[in-house]
Coordinates of C-alpha atoms in Angstrom, one line a residue:
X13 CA -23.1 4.3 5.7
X14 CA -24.5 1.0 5.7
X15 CA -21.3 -0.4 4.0
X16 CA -19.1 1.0 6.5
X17 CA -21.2 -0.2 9.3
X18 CA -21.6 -3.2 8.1
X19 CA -18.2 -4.2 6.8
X20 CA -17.0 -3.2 10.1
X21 CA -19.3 -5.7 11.9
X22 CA -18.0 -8.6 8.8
X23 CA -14.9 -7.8 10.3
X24 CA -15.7 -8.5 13.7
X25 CA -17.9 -11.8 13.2
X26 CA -14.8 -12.9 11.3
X27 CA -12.6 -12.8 14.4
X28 CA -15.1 -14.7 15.9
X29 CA -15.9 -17.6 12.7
X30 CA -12.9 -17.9 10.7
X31 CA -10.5 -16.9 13.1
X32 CA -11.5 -19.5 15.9
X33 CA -11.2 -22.2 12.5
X34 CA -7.9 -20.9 12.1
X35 CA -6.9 -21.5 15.5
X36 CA -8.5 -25.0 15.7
X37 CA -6.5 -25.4 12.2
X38 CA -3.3 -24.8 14.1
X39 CA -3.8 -27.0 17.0
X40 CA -2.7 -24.9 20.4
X41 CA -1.1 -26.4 23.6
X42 CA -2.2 -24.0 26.4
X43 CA 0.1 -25.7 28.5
X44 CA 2.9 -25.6 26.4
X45 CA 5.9 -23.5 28.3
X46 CA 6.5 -20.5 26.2
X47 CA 10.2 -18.5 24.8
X48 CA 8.8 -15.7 27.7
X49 CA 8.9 -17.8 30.2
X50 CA 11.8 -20.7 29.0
X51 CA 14.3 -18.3 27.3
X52 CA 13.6 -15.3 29.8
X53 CA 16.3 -12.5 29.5
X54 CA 14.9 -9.5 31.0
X55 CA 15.3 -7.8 27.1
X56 CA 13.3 -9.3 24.7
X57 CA 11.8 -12.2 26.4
X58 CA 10.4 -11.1 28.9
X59 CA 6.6 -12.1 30.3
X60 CA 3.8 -9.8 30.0
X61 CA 0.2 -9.7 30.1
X62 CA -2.4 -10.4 27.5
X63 CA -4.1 -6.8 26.8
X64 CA -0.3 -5.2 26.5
X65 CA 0.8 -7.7 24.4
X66 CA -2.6 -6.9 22.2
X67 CA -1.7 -3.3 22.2
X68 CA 2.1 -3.4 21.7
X69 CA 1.2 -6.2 18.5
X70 CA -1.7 -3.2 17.3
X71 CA 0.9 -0.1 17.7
X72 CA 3.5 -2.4 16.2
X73 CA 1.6 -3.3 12.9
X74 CA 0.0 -0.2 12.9
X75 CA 2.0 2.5 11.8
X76 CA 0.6 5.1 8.7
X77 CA -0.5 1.7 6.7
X78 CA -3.9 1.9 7.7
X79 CA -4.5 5.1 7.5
X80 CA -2.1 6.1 4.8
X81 CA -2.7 3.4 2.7
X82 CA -7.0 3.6 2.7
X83 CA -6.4 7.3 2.2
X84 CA -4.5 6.2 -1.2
X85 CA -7.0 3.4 -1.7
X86 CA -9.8 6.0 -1.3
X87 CA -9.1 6.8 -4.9
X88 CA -10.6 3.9 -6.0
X89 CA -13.7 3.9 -4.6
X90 CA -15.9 1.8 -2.6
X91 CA -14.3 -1.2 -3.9
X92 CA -11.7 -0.7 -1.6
X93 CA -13.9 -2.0 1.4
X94 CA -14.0 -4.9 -0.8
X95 CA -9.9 -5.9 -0.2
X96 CA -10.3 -4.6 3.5
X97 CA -12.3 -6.8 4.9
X98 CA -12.1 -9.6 2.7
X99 CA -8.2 -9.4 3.0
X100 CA -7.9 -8.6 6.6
X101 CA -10.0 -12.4 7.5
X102 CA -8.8 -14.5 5.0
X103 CA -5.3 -13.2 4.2
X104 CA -3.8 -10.5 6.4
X105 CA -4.9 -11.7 10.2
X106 CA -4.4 -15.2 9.0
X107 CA -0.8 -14.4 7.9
X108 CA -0.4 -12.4 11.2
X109 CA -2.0 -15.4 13.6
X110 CA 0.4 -17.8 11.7
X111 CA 3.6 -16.1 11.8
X112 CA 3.2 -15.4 15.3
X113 CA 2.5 -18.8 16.5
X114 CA 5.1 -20.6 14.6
X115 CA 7.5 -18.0 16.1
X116 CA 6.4 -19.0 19.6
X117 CA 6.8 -22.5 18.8
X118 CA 10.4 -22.0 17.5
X119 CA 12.3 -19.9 20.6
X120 CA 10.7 -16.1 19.0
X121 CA 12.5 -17.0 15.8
X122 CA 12.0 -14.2 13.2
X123 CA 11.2 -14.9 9.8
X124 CA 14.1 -15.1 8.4
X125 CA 15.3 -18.2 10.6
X126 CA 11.3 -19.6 9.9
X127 CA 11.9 -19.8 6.7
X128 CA 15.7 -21.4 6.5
X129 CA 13.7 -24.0 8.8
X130 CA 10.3 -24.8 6.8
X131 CA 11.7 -23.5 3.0
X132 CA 15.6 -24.6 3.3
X133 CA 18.3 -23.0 4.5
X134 CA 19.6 -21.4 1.1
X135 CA 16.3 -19.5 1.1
X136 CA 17.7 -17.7 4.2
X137 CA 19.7 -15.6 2.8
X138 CA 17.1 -14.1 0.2
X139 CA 14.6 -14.0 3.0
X140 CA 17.1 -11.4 4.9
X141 CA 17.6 -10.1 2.5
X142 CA 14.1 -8.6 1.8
X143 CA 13.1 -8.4 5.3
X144 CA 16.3 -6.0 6.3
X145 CA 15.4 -4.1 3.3
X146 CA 11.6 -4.0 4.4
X147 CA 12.2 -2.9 7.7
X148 CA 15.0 -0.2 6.3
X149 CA 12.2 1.3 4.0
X150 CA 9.6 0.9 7.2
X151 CA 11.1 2.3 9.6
X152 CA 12.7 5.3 7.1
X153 CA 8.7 5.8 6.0
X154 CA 7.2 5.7 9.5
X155 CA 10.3 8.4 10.7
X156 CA 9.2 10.7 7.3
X157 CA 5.2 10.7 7.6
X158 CA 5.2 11.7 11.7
X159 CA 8.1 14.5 10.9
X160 CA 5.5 15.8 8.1
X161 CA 2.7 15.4 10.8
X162 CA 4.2 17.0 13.3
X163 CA 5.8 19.9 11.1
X164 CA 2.0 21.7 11.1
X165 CA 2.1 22.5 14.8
X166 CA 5.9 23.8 15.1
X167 CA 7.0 27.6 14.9
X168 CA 8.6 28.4 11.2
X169 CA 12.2 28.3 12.3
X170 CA 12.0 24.6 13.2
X171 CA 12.9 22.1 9.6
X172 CA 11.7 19.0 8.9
X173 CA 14.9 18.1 9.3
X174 CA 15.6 19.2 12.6
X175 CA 12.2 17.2 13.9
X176 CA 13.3 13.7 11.9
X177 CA 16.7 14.0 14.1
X178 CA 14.6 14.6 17.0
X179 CA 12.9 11.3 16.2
X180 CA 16.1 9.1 15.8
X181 CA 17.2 10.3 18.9
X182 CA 14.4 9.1 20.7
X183 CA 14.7 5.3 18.6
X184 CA 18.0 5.2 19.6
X185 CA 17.4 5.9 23.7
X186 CA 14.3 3.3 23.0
X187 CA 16.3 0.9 21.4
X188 CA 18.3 0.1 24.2
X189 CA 15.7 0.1 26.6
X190 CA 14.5 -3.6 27.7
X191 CA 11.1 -4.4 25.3
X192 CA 8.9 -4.4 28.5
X193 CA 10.3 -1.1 29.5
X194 CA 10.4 0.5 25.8
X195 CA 7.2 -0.4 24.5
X196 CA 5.3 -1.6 28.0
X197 CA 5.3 1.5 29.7
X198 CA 4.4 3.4 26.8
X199 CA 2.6 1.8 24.7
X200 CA -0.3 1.6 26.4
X201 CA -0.8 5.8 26.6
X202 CA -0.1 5.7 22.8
X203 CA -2.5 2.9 22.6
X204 CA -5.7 4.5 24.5
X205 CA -5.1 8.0 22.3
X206 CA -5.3 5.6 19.0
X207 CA -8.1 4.0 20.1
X208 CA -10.2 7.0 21.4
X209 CA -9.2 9.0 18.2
X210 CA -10.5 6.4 16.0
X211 CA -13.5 6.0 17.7
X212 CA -14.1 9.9 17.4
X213 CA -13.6 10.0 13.5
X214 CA -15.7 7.2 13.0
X215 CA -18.5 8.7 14.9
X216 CA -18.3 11.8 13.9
X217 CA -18.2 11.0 10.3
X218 CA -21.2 8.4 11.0
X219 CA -23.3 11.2 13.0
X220 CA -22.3 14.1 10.8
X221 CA -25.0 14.0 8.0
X222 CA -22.0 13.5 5.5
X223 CA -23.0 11.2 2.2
X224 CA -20.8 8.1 2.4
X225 CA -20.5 6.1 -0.6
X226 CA -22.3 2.6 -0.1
X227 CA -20.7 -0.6 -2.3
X228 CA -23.4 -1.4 -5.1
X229 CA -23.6 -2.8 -8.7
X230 CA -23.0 1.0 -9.5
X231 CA -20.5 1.9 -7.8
X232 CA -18.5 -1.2 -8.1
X233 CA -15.7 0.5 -10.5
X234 CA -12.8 2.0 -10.4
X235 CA -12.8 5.8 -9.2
X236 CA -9.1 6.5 -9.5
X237 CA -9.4 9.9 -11.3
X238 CA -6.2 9.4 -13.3
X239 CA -7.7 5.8 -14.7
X240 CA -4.9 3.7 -12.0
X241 CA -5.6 -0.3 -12.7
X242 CA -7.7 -1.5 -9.6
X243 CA -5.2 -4.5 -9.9
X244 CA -2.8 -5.0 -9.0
X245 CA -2.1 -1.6 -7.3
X246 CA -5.0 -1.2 -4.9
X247 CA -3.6 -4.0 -3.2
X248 CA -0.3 -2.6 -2.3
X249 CA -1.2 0.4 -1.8
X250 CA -3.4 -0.7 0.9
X251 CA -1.6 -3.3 2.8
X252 CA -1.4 -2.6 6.7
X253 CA -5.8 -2.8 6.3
X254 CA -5.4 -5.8 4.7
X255 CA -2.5 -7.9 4.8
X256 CA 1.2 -6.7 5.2
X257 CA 4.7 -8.7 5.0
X258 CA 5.6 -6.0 7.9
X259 CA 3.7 -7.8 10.1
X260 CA 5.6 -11.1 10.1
X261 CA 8.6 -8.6 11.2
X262 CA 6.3 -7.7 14.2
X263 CA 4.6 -10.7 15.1
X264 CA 7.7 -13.1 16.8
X265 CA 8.4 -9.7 18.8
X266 CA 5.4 -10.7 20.5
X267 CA 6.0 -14.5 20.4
X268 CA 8.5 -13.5 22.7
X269 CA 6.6 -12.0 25.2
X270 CA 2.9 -14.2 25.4
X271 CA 2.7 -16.4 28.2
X272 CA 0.4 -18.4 26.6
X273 CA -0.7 -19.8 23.0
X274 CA -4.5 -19.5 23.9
X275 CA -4.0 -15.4 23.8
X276 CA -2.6 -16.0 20.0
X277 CA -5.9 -15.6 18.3
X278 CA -6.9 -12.8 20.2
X279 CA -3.2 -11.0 19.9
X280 CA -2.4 -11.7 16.2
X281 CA -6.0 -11.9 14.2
X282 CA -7.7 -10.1 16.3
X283 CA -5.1 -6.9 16.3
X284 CA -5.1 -7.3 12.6
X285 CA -8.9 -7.5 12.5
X286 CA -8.8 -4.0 14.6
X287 CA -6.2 -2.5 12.2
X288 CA -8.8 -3.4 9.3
X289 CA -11.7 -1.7 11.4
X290 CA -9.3 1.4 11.3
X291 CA -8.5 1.1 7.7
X292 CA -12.2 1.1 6.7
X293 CA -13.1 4.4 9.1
X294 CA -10.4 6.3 7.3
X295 CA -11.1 5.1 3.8
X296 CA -14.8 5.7 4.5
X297 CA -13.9 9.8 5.7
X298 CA -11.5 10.3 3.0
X299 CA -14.1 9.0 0.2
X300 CA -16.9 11.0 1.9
X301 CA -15.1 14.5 2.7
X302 CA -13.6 14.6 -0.9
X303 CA -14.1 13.9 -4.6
X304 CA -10.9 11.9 -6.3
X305 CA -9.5 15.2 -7.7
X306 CA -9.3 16.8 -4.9
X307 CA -8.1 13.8 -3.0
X308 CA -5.7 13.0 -5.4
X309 CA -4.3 16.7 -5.4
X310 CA -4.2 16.6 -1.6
X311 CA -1.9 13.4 -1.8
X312 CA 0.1 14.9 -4.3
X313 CA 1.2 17.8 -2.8
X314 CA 3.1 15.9 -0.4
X315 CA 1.7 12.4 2.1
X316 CA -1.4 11.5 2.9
X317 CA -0.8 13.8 6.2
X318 CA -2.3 16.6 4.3
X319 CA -5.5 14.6 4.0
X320 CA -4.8 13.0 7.9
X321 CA -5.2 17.2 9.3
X322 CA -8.0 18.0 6.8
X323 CA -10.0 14.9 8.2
X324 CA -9.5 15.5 11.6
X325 CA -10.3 19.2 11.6
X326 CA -12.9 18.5 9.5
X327 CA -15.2 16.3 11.7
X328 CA -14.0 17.0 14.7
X329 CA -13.3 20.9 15.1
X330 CA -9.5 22.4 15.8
X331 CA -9.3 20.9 19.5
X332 CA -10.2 17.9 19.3
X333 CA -9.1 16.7 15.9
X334 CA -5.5 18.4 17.0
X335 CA -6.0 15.1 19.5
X336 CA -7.1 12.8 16.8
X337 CA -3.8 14.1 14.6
X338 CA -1.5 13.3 17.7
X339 CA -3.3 9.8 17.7
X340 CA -2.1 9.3 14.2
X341 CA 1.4 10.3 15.0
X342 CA 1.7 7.8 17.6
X343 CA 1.0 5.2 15.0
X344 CA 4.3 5.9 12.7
X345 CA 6.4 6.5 15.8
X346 CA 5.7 3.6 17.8
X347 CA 6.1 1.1 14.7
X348 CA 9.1 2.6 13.2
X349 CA 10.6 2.1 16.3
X350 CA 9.6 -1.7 16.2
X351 CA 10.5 -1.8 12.9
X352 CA 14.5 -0.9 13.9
X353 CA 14.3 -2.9 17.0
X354 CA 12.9 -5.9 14.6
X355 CA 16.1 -5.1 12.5
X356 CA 18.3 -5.0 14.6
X357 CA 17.6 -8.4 16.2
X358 CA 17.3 -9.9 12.7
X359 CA 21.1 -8.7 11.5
X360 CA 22.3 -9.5 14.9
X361 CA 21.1 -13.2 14.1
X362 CA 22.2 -13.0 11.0
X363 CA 25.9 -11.7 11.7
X364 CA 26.0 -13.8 14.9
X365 CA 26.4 -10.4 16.9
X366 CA 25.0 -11.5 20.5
X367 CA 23.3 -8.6 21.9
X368 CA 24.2 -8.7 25.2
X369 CA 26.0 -5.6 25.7
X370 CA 25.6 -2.1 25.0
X371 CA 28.5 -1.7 22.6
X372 CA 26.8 -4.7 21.0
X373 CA 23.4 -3.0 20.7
X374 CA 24.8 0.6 19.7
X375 CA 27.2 -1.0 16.9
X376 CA 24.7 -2.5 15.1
X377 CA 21.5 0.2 15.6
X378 CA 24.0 3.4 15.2
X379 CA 25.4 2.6 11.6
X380 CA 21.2 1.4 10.8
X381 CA 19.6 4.6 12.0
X382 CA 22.6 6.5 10.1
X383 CA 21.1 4.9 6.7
X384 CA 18.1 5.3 7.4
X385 CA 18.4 9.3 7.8
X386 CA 20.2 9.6 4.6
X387 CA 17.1 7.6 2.9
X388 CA 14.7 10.4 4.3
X389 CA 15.9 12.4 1.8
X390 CA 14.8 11.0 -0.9
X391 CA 10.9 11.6 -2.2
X392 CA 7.9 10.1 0.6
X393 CA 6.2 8.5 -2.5
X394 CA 9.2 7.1 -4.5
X395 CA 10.1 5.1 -0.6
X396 CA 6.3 4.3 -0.5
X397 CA 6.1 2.2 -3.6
X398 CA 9.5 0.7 -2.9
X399 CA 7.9 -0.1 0.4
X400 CA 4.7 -1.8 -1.1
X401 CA 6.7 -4.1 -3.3
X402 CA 9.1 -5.0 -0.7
X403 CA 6.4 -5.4 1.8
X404 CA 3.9 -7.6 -0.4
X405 CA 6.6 -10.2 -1.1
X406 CA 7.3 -10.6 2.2
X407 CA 3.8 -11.3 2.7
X408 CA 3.6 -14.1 0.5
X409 CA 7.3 -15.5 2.2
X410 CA 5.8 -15.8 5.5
X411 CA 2.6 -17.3 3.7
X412 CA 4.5 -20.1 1.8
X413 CA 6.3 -20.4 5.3
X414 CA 3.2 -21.0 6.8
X415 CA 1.4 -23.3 4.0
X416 CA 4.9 -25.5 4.5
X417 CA 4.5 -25.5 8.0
X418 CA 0.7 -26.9 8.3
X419 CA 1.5 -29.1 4.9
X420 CA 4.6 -31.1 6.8
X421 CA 1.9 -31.3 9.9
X422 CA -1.0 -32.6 8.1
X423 CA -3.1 -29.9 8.5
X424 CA -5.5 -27.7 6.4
X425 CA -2.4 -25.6 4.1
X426 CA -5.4 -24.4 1.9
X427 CA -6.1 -21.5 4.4
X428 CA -2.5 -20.1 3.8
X429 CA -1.9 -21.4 0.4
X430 CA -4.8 -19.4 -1.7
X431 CA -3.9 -16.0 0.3
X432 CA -0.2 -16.9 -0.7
X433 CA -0.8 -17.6 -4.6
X434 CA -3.5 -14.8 -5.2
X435 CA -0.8 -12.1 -3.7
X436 CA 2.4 -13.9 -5.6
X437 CA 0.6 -13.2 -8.4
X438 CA 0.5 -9.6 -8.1
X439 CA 3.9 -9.4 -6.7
X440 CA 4.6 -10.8 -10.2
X441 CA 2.0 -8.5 -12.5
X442 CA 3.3 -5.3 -10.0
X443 CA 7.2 -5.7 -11.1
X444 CA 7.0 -6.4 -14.4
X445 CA 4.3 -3.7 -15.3
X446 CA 5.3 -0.9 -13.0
X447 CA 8.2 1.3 -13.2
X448 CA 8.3 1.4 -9.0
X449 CA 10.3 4.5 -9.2
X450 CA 13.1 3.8 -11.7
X451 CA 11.1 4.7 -14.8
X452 CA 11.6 1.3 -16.8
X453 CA 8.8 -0.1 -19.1
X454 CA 9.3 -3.8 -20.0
X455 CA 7.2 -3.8 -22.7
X456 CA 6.3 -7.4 -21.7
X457 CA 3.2 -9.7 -21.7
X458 CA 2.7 -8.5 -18.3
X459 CA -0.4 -11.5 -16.7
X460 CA 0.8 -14.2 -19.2
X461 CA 4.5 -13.4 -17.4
X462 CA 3.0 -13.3 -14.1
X463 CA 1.3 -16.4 -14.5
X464 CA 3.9 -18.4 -16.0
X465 CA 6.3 -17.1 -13.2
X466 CA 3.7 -17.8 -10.4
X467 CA 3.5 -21.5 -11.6
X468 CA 7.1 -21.8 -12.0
X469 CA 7.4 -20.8 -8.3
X470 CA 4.5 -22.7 -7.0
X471 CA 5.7 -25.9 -8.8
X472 CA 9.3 -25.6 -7.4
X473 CA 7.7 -24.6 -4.1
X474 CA 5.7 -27.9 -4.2
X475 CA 8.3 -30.3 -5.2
X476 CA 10.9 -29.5 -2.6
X477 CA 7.9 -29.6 0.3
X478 CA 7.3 -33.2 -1.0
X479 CA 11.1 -33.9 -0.9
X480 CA 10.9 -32.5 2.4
X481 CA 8.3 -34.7 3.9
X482 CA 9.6 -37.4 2.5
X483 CA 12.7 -36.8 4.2
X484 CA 11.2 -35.9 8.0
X485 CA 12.2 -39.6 9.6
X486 CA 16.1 -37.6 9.2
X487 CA 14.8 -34.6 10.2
X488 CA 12.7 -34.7 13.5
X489 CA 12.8 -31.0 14.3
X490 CA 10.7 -30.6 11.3
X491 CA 7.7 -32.2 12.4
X492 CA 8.1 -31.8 15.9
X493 CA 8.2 -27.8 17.0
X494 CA 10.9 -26.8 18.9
X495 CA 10.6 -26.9 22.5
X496 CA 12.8 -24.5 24.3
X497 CA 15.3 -25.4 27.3
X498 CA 13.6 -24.8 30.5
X499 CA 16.5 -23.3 31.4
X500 CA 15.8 -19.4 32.9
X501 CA 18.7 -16.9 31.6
X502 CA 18.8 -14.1 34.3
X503 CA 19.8 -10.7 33.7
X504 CA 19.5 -8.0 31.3
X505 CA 21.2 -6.1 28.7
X506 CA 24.6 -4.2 30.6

């Protein structure tokens, strides 16, 4: 108990600490016009206030990760608090807070254009490459855990499948829907029933009487009852608690609806900060309810929604943890939803495809959504680990993105750069020692690899920043963040 109480309140004095240093770091112009206001459209830029921009950023970032994933992480032990909080401060809200406000200085870029900008514009291409496949995988996992969810509370004669076409239909109406009328009218219901469901497992489990395991000297080890390396795979298979590549996806959706860069610290960190709070209240249940076999059994028999309506019931009776399971659904649906809309956007920027119409939107989001539901076929945990690996380099993109970004403005690129090596790394040990699915064994000197491929990168990473400095008197734009034409674009899509 005292370690989930008192990670929870690390967590929340490091909003506070390092989150205001990070923000200081950056530099913010409060009265610098923003894309919501300059590039307004009536779409996706389109002004909205501060607390439904916080809980459209939380319900977009959310999704199953930090629930799912601490559920997984459970497995091994307490010293999975340990990446929580330490990775939600230092790595994942600093990630977030970063990605965000460079998108708002640069129009609501996505990442993909972010990094053709700050890493050169062949890098583009990879850097769609990975983030089209990301969102794919996201939005295919977050349509495949709610079906699974919702599945326990149908009559027998309606299929799985029959409830994941019943999901795509509603992505499909939402996509087309302007963002404030898609995600700001709902959002904030799904929001409040997120909220008040977490709150209700995390008090019932601390009210309860139930034995939840403290960190210690002793219990600093791995737990994983099949014997599962702490590292590198703790840290992708928690990654919405602590840092996640999906979230640089989500992030310049928001950039393109704050009306001001003082709300960025309370928007970006501080929703990440709150998704680590949730991470740690489901990792602490799921630890204290059941022992690793069990656990692991659970898990195995399907997703981690087997343990999600075992929890719920659990602590808080039929009724009410029937609530707290609707809360968790809400998660999944609302961010696999952003993750199409993200993708969309992203290939129409890509392709040059301006989304102005309805044909535009529908030929582009049909043939998406179509791929998608053939990849629900395949097995939940084969698309989760091909979700992890995807999702963890794109984390470390939008961190090299970042470093380059405060390196060409003279500022503290430490902060970005030690997140950004640390997770390269395992990126690196993670492929070339796991089989991720396909059953292949290299065989190879797996950290002397890693760590020869990790300098490799960082070196060539290094050199071209320097050449790029060098060469900022011929590139302005570089040093100098985009400001965006004060020109207002009326209307909305037709």
């Amino acid at each position: 108990m005292i370690t989930l109480i008192g990670g929870i309140a690390v967590l929340i004095l490091g909003y506070f600490t390092y989150g205001r240093f990070i923000e200081k770091n950056f530099t913010i112009e409060p009265d610098r016009p923003t894309p919501a206001e300059t590039l307004r459209d009536g779409y996706d830029f389109v002004p909205m206030p501060k607390w439904k921009n916080a809980i459209i950023q939380l319900l977009n970032i959310a999704g199953t990760g930090p629930i799912f994933g601490p559920i997984m992480g459970a497995l091994y032990g307490p010293v999975a608090y340990v990446w929580i909080i330490f990775g939600a401060i230092f790595a994942g809200a600093v990630h977030d807070y970063m990605v965000g406000m460079i998108s708002l200085r640069n129009n609501g870029a996505h990442l993909p254009e972010l990094a053709s900008k700050y890493l050169g514009k062949p890098v583009k291409h990879v850097v769609n490459i990975f983030t089209m496949l990301l969102l794919l995988l996201v939005g295919t996992v977050f349509v495949t855990s709610p079906a699974s969810l919702i599945l326990n509370f149908t009559p027998s004669w309606i299929t799985i499948g029959m409830i994941t076409g019943i999901i795509f239909i509603y992505y499909i109406v939402s996509t087309v829907l302007p963002i404030d009328k898609a995600l700001g009218k709902v959002y904030p219901i799904f929001g409040a029933i997120l909220i008040i469901s977490t709150i209700a497992i995390g008090t019932s489990l601390l009210a309860g009487g139930h034995s939840i395991p403290n960190l210690s000297p002793a219990t600093l080890s791995n737990w994983h009852p099949e014997g599962t390396p702490v590292f590198p795979i703790l840290f992708f298979t928690i990654s919405c608690g602590a840092i996640s590549g999906f979230h640089a996806t989500q992030s310049p959706m928001v950039s393109r609806t704050s009306t001001n860069e003082r709300e960025g610290r309370f928007t970006f960190y501080g929703m990440m900060i709150a998704e680590g709070i949730i991470a740690m209240i489901w990792a602490a249940a799921a630890m204290s309810l059941f022992d690793g076999q069990t656990l692991s059994q659970m898990i195995a028999s399907g997703t981690p929604s087997v343990v999600v309506n075992q929890v719920s019931i659990l602590l808080l009776g039929n009724i009410v943890g029937t609530v707290a399971i609707f809360g968790v659904i809400v998660l999944p649906l609302s961010s696999g939803l952003s993750a199409f809309r993200s993708l969309r956007t992203i290939l129409a920027d890509y392709l040059h495809i301006k989304q102005d119409t309805l044909k535009k939107i529908l030929m582009l989001t049909i043939p998406l959504y179509v791929i998608s539901f053939g990849l629900t076929q395949i097995d939940f945990n084969l698309l989760w680990r091909y979700f992890n690996w995807a999702n963890q380099v794109t984390a470390v993109i939008a961190l090299l993105v970042s470093t380059r970004y405060l390196y060409l403005k003279d500022k503290n690129h430490l902060v970005t750069l030690i997140p950004a090596t640390f997770m390269l790394y395992a990126v690196f040990v993670y492929i070339v020692s796991q089989p991720i699915g396909l059953g292949l064994e290299l065989g190879l000197p797996t950290y002397t690899l890693s760590l020869i491929g990790t300098g490799l990168l960082l070196t060539l990473f290094w050199s071209s920043g320097k050449k790029q400095k060098t060469g900022l008197s011929s590139d302005s734009s570089l040093l100098n963040d985009h400001r965006s034409s004060s020109r207002r674009v009326s209307g909305a899509v037709k």
